[in-house]
C-alpha positions as a Python dict, from the first residue, in 0.01 Angstrom:
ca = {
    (1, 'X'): (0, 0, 0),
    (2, 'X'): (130, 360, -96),
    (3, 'X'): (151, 643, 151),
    (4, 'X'): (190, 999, 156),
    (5, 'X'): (416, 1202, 319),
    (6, 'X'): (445, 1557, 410),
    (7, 'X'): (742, 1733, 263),
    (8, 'X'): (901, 2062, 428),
    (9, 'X'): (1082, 2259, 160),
    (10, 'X'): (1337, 2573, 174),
    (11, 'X'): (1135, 2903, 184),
    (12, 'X'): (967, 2986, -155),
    (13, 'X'): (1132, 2676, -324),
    (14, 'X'): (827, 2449, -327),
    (15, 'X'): (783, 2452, -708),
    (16, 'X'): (1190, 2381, -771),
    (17, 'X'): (1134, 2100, -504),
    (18, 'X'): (795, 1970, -656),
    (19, 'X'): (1003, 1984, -1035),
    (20, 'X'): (1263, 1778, -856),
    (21, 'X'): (1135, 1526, -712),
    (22, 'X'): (878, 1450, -1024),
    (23, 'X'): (1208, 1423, -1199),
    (24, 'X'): (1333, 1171, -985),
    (25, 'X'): (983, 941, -1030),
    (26, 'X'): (815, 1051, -730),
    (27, 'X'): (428, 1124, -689),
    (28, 'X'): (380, 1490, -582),
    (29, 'X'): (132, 1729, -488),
    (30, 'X'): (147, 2097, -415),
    (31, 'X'): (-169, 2245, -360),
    (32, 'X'): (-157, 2609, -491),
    (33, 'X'): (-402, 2868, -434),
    (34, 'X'): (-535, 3199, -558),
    (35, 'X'): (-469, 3491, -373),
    (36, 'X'): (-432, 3855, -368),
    (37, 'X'): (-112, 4040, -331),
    (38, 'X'): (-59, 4420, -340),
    (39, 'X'): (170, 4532, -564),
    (40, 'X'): (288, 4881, -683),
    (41, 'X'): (-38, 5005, -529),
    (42, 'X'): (-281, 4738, -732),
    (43, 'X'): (-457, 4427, -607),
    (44, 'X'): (-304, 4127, -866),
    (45, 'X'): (-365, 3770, -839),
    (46, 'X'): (-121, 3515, -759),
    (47, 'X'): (-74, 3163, -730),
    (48, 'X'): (92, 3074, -437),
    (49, 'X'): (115, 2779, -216),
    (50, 'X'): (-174, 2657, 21),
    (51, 'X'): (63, 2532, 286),
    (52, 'X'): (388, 2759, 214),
    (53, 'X'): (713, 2514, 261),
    (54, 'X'): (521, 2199, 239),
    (55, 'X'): (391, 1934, -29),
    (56, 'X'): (312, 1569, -48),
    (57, 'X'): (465, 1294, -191),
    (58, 'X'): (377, 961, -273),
    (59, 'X'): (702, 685, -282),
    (60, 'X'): (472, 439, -493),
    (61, 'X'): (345, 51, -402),
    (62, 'X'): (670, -50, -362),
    (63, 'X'): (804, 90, -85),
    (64, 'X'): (1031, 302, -270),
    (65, 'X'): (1309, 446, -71),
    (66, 'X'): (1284, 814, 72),
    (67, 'X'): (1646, 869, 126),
    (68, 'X'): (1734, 1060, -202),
    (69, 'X'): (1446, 1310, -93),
    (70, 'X'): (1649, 1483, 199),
    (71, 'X'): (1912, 1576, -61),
    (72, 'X'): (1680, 1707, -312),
    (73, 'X'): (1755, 2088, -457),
    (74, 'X'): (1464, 2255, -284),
    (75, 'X'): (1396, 1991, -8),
    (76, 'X'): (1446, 2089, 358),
    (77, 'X'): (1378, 1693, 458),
    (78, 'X'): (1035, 1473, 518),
    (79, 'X'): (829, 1594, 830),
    (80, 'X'): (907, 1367, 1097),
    (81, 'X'): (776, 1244, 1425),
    (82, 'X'): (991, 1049, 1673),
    (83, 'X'): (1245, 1010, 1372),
    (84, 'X'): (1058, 877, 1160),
    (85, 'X'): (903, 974, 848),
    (86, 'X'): (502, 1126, 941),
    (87, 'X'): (273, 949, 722),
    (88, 'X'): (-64, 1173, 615),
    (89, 'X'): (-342, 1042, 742),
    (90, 'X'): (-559, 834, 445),
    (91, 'X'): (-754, 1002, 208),
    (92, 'X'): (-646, 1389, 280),
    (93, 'X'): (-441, 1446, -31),
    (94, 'X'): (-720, 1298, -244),
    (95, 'X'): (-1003, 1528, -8),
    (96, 'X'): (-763, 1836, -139),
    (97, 'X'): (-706, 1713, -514),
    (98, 'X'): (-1088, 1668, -525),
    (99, 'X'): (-1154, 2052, -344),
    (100, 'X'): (-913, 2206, -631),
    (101, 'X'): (-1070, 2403, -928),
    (102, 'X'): (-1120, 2143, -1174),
    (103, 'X'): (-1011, 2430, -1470),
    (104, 'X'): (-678, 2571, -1278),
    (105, 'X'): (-602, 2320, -983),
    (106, 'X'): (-628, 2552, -751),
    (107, 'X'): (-807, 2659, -432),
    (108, 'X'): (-990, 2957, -392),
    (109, 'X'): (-954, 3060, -44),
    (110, 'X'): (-886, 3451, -97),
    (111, 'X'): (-869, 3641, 223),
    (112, 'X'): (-1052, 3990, 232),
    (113, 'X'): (-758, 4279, 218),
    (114, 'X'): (-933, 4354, 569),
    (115, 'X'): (-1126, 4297, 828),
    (116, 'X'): (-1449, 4363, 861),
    (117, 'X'): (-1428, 4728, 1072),
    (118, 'X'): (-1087, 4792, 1032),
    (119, 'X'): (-979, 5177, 920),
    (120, 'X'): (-860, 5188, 618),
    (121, 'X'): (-732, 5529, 440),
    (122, 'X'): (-840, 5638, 101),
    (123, 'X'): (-484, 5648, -87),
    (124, 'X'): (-675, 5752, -458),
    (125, 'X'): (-986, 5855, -591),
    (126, 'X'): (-1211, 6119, -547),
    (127, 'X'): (-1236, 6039, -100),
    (128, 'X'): (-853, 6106, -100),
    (129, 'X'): (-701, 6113, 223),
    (130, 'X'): (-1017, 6049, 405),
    (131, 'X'): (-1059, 5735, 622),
    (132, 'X'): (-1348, 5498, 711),
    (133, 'X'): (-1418, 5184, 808),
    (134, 'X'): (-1432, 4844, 570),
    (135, 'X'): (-1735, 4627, 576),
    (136, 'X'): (-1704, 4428, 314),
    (137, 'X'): (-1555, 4290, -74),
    (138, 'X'): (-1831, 4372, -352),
    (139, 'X'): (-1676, 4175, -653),
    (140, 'X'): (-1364, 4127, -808),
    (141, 'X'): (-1215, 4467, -768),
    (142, 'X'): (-1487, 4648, -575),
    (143, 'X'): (-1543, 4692, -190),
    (144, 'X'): (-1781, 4862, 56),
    (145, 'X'): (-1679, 5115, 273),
    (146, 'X'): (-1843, 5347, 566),
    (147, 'X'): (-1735, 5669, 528),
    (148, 'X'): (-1901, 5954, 744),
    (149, 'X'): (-1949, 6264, 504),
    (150, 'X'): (-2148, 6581, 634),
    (151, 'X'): (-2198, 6403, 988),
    (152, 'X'): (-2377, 6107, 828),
    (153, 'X'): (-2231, 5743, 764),
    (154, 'X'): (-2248, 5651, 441),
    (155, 'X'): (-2245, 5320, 223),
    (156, 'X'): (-1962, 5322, -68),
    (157, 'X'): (-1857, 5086, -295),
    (158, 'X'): (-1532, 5206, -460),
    (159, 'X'): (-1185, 5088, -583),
    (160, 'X'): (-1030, 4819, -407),
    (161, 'X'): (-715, 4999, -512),
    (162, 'X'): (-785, 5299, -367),
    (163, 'X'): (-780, 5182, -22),
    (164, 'X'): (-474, 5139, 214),
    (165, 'X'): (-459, 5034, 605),
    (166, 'X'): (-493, 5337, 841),
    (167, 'X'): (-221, 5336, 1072),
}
């Protein structure tokens, strides 16, 4: 019977690890997801590991060693307990595989750039330099905001780019 183990890998080298260790005949899985990352002052998607620094691997039916893993560019070594190499418990890298986008292979857990009541600072736009409070993402690239104008609280959906964490 095959099992899966967890994998830790050197910071941000979980594809060059995943490429490696397909190359040396090993079954491998990196769940990726899609997240948001802010970059030059614009929200752009990414790809990006679900568990940053680990992945699974499979040795196969046959009990395939694991020692040429630990040496592997990209590889940190095997998560271990006691020693010995952790084994994942049955049927959670299949439960992920099945929970990926069928299209991309990825998950879609994508955080909200903030909380729920947290201040955030108008950086662009029209509401420049004003602050309020996030409530909540309206689409893609749209959020709502509560911004008090004129002594009432209002209800705005603007620019996801135009917004910035108040400190």
């Amino acid at each position: 019977m095959s099992h899966w183990h967890a994998v830790l890998c050197k910071p941000r080298r979980e594809a060059l690890a995943e490429a490696n260790l397909r190359n040396q005949g090993f079954d491998v899985y990196l769940p990726r997801m899609i997240g948001l990352r802010r970059r030059a002052g614009r929200w752009e998607k990414t790809i990006e590991p679900l568990f940053p620094r680990y992945l699974f691997l499979n040795a196969g039916e046959g009990g395939r060693g694991l020692a040429p893993v630990r040496s592997t560019l990209g590889v940190t070594d095997l998560v271990r307990f006691c020693g010995a190499p952790a084994l994942v418990p049955p049927g959670v890298v299949e439960a992920l595989r099945e929970a990926a986008d069928p299209e991309t292979g990825c998950h879609r857990f994508r955080a909200a750039p903030f909380a729920a009541g947290e201040r955030v600072r108008f950086a662009a736009g029209p509401f420049k330099g004003l602050e309020g409070l996030f409530e909540v993402e309206s689409g893609e690239a749209r959020v709502i905001v509560l911004l008090e104008l004129l002594g009432k609280t209002n209800r705005l959906t603007v620019n996801r780019d135009w917004l910035v964490a108040a400190h």
